[in-house]
Coordinates of C-alpha atoms in Angstrom, one line a residue:
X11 CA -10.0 -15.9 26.0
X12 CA -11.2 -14.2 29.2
X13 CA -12.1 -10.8 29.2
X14 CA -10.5 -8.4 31.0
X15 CA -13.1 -5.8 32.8
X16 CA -12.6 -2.9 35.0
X17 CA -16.2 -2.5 37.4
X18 CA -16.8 0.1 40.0
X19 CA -19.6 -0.9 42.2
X20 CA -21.7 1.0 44.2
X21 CA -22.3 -1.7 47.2
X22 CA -21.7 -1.5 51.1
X23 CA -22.1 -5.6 51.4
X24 CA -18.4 -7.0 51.1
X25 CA -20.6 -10.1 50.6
X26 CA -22.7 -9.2 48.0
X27 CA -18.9 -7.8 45.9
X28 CA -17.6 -10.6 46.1
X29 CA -20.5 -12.9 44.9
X30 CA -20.7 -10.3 42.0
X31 CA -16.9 -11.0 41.5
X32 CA -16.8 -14.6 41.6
X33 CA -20.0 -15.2 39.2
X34 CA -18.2 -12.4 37.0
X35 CA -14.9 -15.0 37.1
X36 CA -17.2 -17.9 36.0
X37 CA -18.9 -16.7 33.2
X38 CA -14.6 -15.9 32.0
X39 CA -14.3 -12.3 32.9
X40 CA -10.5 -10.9 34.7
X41 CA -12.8 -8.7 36.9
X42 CA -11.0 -5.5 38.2
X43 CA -13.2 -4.3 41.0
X44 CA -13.5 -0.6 42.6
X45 CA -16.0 -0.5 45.3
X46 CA -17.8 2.8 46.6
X47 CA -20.5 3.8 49.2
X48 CA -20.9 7.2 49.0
X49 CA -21.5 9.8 46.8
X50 CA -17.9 11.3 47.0
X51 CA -16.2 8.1 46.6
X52 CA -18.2 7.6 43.7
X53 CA -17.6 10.9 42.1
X54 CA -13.5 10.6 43.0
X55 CA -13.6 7.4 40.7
X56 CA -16.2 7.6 38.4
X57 CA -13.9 9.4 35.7
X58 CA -11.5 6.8 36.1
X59 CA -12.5 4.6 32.4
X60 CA -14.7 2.0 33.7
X61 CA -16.4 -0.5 31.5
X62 CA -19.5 -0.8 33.5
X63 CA -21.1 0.4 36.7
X64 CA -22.8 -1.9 39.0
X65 CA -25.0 -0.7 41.9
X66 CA -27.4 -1.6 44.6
X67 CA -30.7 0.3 43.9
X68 CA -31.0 1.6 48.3
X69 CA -27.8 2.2 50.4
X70 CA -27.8 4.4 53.4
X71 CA -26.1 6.9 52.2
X72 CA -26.3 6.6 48.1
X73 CA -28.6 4.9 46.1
X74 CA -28.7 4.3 42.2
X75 CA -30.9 6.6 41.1
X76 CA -28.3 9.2 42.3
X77 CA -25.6 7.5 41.0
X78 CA -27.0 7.3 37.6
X79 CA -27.9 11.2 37.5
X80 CA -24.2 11.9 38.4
X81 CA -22.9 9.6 35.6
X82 CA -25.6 11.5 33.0
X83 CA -24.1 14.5 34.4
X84 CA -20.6 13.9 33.7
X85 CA -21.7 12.8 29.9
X86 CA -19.5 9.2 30.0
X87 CA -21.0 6.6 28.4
X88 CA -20.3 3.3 30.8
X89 CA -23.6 0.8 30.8
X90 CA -24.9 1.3 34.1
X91 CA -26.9 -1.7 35.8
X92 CA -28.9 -2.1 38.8
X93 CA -28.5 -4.7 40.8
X94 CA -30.6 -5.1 44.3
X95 CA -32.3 -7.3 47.0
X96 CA -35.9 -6.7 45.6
X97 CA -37.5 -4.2 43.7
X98 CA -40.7 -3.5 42.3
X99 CA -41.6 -3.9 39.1
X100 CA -42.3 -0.2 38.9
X101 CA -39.6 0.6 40.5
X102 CA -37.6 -1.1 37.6
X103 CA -39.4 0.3 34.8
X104 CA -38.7 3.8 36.1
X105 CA -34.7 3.0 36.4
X106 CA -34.7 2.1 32.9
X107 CA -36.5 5.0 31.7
X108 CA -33.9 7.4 33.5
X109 CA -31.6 5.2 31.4
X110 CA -29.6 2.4 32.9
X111 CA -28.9 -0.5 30.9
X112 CA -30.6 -3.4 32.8
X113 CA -31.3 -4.3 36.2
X114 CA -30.5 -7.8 38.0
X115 CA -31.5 -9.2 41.3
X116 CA -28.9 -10.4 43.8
X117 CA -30.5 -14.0 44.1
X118 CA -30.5 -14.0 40.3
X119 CA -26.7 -13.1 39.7
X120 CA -26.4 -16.3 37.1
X121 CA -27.6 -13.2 34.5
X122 CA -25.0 -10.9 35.6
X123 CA -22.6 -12.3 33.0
X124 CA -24.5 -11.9 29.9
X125 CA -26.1 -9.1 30.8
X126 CA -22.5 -7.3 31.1
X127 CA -21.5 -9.0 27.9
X128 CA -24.7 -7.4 26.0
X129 CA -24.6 -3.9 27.6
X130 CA -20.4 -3.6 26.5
X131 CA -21.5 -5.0 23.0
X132 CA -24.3 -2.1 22.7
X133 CA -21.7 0.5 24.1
X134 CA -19.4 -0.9 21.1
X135 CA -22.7 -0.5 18.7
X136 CA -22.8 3.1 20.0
X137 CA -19.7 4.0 19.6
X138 CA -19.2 2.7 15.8
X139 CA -22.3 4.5 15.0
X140 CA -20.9 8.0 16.9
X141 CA -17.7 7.5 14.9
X142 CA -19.9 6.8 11.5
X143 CA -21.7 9.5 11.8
X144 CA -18.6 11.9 12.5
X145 CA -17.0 10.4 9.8
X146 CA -19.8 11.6 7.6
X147 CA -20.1 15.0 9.1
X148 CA -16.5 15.2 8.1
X149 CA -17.1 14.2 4.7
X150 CA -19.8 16.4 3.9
X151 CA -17.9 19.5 5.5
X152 CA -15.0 18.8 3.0
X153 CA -16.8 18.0 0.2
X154 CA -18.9 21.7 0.7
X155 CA -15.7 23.2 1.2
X156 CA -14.2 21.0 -2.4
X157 CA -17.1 22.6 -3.8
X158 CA -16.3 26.1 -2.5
X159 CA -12.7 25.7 -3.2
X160 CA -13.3 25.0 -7.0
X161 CA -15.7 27.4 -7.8
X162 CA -13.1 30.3 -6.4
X163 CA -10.3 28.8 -8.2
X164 CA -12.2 28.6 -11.6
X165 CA -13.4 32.6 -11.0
X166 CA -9.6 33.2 -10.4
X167 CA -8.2 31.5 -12.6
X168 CA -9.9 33.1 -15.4
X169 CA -8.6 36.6 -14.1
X170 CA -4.8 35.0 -13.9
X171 CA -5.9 33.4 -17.6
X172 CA -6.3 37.5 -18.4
X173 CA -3.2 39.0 -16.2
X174 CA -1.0 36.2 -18.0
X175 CA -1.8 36.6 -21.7
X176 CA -1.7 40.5 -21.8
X177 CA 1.8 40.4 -19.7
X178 CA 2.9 38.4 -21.9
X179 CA 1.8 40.4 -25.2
X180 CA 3.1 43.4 -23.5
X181 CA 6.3 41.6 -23.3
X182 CA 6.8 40.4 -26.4
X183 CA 6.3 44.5 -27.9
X184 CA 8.9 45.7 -25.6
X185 CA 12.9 46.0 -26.1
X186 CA 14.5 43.4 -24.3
X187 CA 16.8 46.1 -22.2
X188 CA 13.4 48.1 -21.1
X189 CA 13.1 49.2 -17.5
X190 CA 9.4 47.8 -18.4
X191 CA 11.2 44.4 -18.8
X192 CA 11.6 43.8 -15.8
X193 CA 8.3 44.8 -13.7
X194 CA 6.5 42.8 -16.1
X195 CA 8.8 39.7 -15.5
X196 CA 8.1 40.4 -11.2
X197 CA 4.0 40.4 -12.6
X198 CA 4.7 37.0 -14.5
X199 CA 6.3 35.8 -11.2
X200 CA 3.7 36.6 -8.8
X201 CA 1.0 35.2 -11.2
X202 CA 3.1 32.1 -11.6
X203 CA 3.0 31.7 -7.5
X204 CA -0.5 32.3 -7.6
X205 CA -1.5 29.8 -10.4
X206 CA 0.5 27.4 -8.1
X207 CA -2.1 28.2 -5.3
X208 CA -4.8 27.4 -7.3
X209 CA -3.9 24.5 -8.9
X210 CA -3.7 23.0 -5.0
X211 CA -7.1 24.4 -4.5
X212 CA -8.1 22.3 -7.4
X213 CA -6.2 19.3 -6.3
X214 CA -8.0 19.4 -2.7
X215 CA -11.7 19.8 -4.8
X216 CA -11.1 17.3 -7.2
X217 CA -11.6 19.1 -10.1
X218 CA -8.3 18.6 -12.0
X219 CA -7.6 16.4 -15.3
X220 CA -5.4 13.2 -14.6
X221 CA -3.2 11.5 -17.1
X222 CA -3.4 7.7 -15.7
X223 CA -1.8 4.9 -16.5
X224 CA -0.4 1.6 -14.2
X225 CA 2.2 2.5 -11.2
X226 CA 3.7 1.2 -8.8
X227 CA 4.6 3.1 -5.6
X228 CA 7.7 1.1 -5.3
X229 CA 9.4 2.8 -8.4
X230 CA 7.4 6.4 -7.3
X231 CA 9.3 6.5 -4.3
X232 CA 12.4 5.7 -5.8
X233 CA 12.5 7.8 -8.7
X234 CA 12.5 10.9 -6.2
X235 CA 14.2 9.4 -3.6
X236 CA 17.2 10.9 -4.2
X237 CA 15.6 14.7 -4.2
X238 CA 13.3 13.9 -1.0
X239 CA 17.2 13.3 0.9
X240 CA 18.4 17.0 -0.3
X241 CA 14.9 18.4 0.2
X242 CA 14.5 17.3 4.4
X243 CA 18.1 17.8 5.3
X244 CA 20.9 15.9 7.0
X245 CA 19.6 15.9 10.2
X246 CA 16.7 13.6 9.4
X247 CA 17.1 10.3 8.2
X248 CA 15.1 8.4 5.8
X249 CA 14.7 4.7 6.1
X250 CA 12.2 2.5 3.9
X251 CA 10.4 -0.7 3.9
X252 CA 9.6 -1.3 0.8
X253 CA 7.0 -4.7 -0.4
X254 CA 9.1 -6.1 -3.4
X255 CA 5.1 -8.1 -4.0
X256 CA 3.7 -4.4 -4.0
X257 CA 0.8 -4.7 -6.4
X258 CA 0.1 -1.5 -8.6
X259 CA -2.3 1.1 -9.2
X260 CA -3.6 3.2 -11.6
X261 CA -2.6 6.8 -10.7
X262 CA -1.5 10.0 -12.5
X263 CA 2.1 9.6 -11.7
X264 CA 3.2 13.5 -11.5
X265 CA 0.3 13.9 -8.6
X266 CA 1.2 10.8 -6.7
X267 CA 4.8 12.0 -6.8
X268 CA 3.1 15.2 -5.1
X269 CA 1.3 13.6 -2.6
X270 CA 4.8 11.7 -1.8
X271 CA 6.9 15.6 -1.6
X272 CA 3.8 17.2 0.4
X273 CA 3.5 14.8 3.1
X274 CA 7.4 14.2 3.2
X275 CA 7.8 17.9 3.4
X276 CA 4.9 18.4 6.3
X277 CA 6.7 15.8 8.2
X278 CA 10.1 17.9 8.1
X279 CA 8.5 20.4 9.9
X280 CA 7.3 18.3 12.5
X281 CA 11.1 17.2 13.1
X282 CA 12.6 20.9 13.3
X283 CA 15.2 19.2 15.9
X284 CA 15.7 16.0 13.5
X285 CA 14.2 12.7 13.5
X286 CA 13.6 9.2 11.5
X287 CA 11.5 10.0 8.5
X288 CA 10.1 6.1 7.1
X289 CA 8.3 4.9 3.9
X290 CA 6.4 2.0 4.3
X291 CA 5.0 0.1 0.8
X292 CA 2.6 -3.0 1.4
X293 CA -0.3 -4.8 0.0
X294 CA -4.1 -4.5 1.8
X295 CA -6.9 -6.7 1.6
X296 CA -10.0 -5.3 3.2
X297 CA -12.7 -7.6 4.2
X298 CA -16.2 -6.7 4.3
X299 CA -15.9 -7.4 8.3
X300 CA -13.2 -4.8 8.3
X301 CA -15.5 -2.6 5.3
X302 CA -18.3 -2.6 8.0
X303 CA -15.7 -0.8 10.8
X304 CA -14.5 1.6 8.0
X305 CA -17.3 2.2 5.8
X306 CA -14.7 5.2 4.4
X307 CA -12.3 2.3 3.1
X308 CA -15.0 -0.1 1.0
X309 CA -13.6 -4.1 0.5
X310 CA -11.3 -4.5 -2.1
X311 CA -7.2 -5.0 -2.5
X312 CA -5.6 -1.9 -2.1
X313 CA -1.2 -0.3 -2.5
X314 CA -0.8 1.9 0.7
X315 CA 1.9 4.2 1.3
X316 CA 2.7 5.1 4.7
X317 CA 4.9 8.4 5.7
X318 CA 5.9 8.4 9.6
X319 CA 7.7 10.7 11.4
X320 CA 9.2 11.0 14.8
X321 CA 8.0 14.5 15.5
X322 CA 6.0 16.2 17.7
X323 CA 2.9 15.0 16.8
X324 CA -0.8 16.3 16.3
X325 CA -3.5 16.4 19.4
X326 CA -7.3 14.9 18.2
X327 CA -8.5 18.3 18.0
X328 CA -5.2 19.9 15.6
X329 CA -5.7 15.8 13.7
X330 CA -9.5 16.1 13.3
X331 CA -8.4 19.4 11.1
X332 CA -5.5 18.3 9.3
X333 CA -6.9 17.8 5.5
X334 CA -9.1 20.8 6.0
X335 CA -7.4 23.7 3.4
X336 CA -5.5 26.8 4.2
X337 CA -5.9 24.9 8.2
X338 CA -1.9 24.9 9.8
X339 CA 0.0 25.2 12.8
X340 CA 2.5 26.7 11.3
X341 CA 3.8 30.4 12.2
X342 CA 2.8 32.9 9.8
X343 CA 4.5 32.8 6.7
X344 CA 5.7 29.2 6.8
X345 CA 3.2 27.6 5.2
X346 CA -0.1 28.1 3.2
X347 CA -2.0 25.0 5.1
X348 CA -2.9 23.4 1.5
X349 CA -0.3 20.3 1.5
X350 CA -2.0 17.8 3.6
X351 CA -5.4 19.3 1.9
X352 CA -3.6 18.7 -1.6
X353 CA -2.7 15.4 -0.7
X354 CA -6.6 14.9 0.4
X355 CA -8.1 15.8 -3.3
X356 CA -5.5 13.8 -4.9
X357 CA -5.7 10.1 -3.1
X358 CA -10.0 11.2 -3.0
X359 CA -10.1 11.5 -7.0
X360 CA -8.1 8.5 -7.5
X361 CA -10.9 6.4 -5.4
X362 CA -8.6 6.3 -2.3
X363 CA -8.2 6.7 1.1
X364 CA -6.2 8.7 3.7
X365 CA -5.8 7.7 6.9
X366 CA -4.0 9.8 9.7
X367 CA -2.4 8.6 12.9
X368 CA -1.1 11.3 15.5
X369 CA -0.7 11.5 19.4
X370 CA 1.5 14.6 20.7
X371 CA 5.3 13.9 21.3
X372 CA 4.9 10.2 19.2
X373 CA 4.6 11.5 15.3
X374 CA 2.5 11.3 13.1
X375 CA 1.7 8.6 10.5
X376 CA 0.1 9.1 7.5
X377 CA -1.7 6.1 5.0
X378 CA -2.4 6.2 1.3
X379 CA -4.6 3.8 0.0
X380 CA -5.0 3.7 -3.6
X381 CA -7.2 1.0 -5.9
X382 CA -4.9 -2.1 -6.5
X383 CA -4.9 -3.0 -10.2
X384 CA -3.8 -6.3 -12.0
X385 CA -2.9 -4.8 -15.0
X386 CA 1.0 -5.1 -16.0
X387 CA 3.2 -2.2 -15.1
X388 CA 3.9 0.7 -17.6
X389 CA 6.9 1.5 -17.7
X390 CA 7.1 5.9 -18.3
X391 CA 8.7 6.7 -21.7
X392 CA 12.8 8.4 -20.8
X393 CA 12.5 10.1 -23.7
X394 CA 9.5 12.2 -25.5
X395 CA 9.1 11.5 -29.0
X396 CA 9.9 14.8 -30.8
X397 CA 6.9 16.8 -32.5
X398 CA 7.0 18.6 -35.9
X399 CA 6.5 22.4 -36.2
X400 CA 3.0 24.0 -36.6
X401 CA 1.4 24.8 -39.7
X402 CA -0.2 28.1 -38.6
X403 CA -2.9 27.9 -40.5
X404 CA -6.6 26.6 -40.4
X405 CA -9.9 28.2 -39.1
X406 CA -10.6 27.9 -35.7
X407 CA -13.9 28.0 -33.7
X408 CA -13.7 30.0 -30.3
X409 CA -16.0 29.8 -27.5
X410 CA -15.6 31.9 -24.5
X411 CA -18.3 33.3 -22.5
X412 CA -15.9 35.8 -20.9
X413 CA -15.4 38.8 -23.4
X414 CA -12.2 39.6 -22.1
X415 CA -10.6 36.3 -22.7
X416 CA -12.1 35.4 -25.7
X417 CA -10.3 38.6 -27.3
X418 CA -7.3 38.1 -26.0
X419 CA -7.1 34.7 -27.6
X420 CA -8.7 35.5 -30.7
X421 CA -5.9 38.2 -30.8
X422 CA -2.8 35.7 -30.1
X423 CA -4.1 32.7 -32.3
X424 CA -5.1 34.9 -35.1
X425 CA -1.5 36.3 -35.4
X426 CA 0.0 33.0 -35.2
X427 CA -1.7 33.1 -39.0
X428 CA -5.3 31.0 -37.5
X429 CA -8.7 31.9 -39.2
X430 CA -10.5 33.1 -35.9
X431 CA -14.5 32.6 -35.7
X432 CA -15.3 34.0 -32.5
X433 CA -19.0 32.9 -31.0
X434 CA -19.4 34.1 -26.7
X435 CA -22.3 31.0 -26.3
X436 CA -22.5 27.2 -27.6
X437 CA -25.9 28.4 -29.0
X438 CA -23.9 31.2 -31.2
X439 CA -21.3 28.4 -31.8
X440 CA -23.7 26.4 -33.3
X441 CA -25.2 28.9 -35.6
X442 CA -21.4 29.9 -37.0
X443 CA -20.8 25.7 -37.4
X444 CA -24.1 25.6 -39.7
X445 CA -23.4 28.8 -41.3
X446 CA -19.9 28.6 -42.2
X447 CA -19.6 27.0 -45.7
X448 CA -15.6 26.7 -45.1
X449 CA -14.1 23.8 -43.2
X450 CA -13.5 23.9 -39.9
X451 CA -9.9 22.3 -38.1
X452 CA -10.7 23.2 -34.4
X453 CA -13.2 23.7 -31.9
X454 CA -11.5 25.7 -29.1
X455 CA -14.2 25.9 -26.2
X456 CA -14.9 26.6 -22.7
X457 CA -15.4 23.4 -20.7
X458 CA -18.3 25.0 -18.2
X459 CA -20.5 27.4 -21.1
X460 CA -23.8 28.7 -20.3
X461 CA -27.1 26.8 -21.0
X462 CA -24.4 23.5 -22.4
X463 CA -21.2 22.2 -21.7
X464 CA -17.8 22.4 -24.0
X465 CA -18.4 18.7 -24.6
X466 CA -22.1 18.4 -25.9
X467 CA -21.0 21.3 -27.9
X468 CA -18.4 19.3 -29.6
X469 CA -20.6 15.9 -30.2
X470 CA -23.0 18.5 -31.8
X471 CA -20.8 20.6 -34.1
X472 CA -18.6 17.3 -34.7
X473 CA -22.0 15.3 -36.2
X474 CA -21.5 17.2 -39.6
X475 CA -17.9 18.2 -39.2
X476 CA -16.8 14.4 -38.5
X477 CA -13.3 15.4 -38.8
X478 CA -13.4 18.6 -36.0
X479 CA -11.0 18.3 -33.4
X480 CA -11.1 20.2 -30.0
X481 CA -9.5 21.7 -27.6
X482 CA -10.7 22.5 -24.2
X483 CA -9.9 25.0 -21.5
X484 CA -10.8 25.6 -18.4
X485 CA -10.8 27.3 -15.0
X486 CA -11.3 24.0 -13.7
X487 CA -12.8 20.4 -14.8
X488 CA -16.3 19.6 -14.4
X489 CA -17.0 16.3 -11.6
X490 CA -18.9 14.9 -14.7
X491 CA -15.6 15.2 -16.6
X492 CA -13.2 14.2 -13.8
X493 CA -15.5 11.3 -13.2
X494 CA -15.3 10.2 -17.1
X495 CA -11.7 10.1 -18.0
X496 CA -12.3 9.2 -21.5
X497 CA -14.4 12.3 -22.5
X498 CA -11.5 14.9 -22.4
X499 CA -8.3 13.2 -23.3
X500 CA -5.5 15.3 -21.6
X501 CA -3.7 16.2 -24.5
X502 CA -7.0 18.1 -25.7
X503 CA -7.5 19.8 -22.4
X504 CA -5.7 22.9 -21.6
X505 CA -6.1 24.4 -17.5
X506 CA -6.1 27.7 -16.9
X507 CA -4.2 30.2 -16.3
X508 CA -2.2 28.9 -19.4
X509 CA 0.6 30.9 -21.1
X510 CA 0.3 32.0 -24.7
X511 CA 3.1 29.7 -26.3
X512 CA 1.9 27.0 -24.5
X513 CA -1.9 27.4 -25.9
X514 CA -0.2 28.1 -29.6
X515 CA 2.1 24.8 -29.0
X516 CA -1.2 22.8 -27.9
X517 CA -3.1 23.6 -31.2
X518 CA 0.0 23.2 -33.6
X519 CA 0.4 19.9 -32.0
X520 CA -3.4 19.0 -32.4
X521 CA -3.7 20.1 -36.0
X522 CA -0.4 18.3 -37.2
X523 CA -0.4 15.2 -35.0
X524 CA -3.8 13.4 -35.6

């Protein structure tokens, strides 16, 4: 196919253009040609998206070495090649070393050709290595700020883990028709909201537990369907294409379902005057070839999801911030900036990929890659199979490293009728284990303890106590937990801030329901 190219040449020999233009047709090039002779000509066009520069080394009023400063100046990156009568070898050594891409002589023009076709392929080089490297700029800034992220949510989460239980023991002491009542149920509220915030926090640093198992996005987007309708209003409509091949995925369901309402919701707001809201399903096969062009998406079959919107759209400068938390263009107060950051930490833990289209006045398009698997379906359970009452009795192992927390559970689990053995480090845990001649039901540890984590801990105590179970908590999950699924089952993992009936209903349903 011939290749389109748009030239401005610095030449005052009509002549010598066209012998450039014609030896540019033969070697299959559609040349579109711009000559100039002086400097202000040149500097009228030259921001004008050429794909190469050619000009004569000596005019009489502009030569190349001129021309090539004023393109350096400018900062454009168009290969620049000189192309003259006769000129030194010297001459030609110093040209390149003030950078222009080659140099040609005009009774030599059978070179022209290939030596365009070589300096546009080492732009292209150039340019997939600039976008590469601010690809990984961009990952390394969010992964520091995933690790930044966590670390505050798992500090305040443990204070909420506090505010929570002692609200609610307070509670529980007080009349129902107290005046008390009711400020406490405003503190439970605001805690509530901010557990909420956190819990985004954690979704953008990837430190949250999953509960996996095989999806498909076809039957995500239809089960909430219905509430995405009343959620974005009558005045936008919702159409969708929908693959019925769509392969699946292995996903936590609840958090895809998120990812779905957070991007359907951040493309409301783009539409405050109404619009076409569409969900797009399909099956993606990426190529090593195509790999090697987005090193972020590796080769492999792949589900996407696509949101686009008709709205008002995102410059490159608002788009190269999008996924960045608490970033938005929102007025104050109409939005915390976390949901396209949640949606980031979510597709990222699953091993997939987000991709983000925008241009202003022309929407916005959002992609969702995630893993394809081959295994079958699973169809989610309607109805939860019903669980007997706790026993309220047993001796459990605590281990908290923050004194304030480990009382306040020792206090609630210890009325609910538990033997408590409190220990504040894995070391002290140890020592009760090996001390204690009784038998003990659970381990209730910290995931992140000083000097060991919650895990080793339990392999540990559990290699003379075979029949120990655990449960863990935590501000947030550890990457080496996150990473290995299978060392914290979710049904032994409890996240802070938790409330108290839901810690009592977690142990009662470990210690009856092996």
């Amino acid at each position: 196919m011939p290749t389109p190219l748009r030239a401005l040449v610095v030449e005052d020999r009509p002549s010598d253009i066209e012998l450039m233009t014609r030896v540019l047709r033969a070697d299959d090039f559609v040349p579109e040609i711009v000559a100039v002779e002086t400097e202000r000509d040149y500097l009228t066009n030259l921001s004008r998206g050429w794909d190469v520069i050619l000009s004569d080394y000596s005019m009489p009023q502009f030569n190349a070495t001129r021309a090539l400063s004023l393109l350096q100046e400018a900062g454009l990156d168009i290969p620049f090649l000189v192309i003259t009568g006769s000129i030194s070898e010297e001459v030609a050594v110093e040209c390149m070393k003030q950078g222009a891409t080659d140099y040609l002589l005009k009774d030599r023009l059978t070179r022209l050709g290939p030596a365009v076709r070589r300096a546009l392929a080492e732009k292209q080089m150039r340019q997939q290595r600039l976008e590469m490297e601010a690809q990984l700029r961009q990952s390394q800034k969010m992964e520091g700020m995933g690790r930044l992220a966590g670390g505050i949510a798992h500090d305040f989460n443990n204070l909420l883990t506090i505010i929570c239980g002692y609200t609610e023991m307070v509670l529980s002491r007080l009349e129902p028709e107290s005046e008390a009542v009711d400020y406490l149920r405003q503190v439970q509220g605001a805690t509530d909201r901010a557990r909420n915030l956190t819990q985004q926090i954690l979704a953008f640093s990837r430190k949250q537990m999953l509960e996996t198992r095989v999806i498909n996005l076809n039957a995500e987007v239809s089960s909430i369907e219905s509430m995405l309708r009343r959620l974005i209003g009558s005045d936008v409509e919702i159409v969708t294409h929908l693959d019925p091949l769509l392969g699946n995925a292995r996903a936590d369901s609840a958090q895809v379902q998120q990812v779905l309402l957070n991007l359907v919701v951040n493309a409301r707001d783009a539409m405050p005057q109404g619009g076409t809201l569409t969900l797009q399903t399909a099956n993606i096969v990426q190529d090593d070839a195509a790999a090697s062009r987005r090193p972020e998406l590796p080769a492999g079959e792949y589900v996407m999801l696509a949101v686009r919107d008709t709205g008002s759209g995102m410059p490159p400068d608002t788009l190269s911030h999008a996924f960045e938390p608490f970033f938005t263009t929102k007025s104050a107060g109409q939005g915390t900036g976390l949901g396209l950051a949640t949606v980031f930490g979510i597709v990222k833990q699953h091993g997939g990929h987000v991709a983000a289209v925008s241009e202003p006045g022309r929407g916005t398009v959002i992609q969702i890659y995630l893993p394809r698997t081959h295994e079958a379906y699973d169809e989610p359970e309607l109805i939860p199979a019903p669980r007997s009452a706790g026993r309220h009795s047993g001796t459990i192992l605590l281990v908290e490293d923050e004194d304030s927390i480990r009382s306040m559970i020792a206090r609630v689990i210890g009325k609910e009728g538990y033997r408590v053995l409190e220990a504040e480090n894995a070391r002290h845990a140890e020592q009760i284990a090996s001390e204690y001649s009784g038998p003990i039901d659970l381990l209730l540890t910290d995931v992140i303890l000083p000097g060991m984590r919650g895990t080793e801990l339990h392999r540990r105590v559990r290699a003379n106590r075979p029949s120990l179970k655990v449960l863990y908590i935590s501000g947030y999950s550890d990457n080496v937990i996150v990473e290995d699924q299978d060392a914290i089952p979710s049904e032994c993992f409890l996240q802070k801030p938790f409330r108290l009936g839901d810690l009592n209903q977690r142990i009662d349903q470990l210690l009856d329901h092996p």
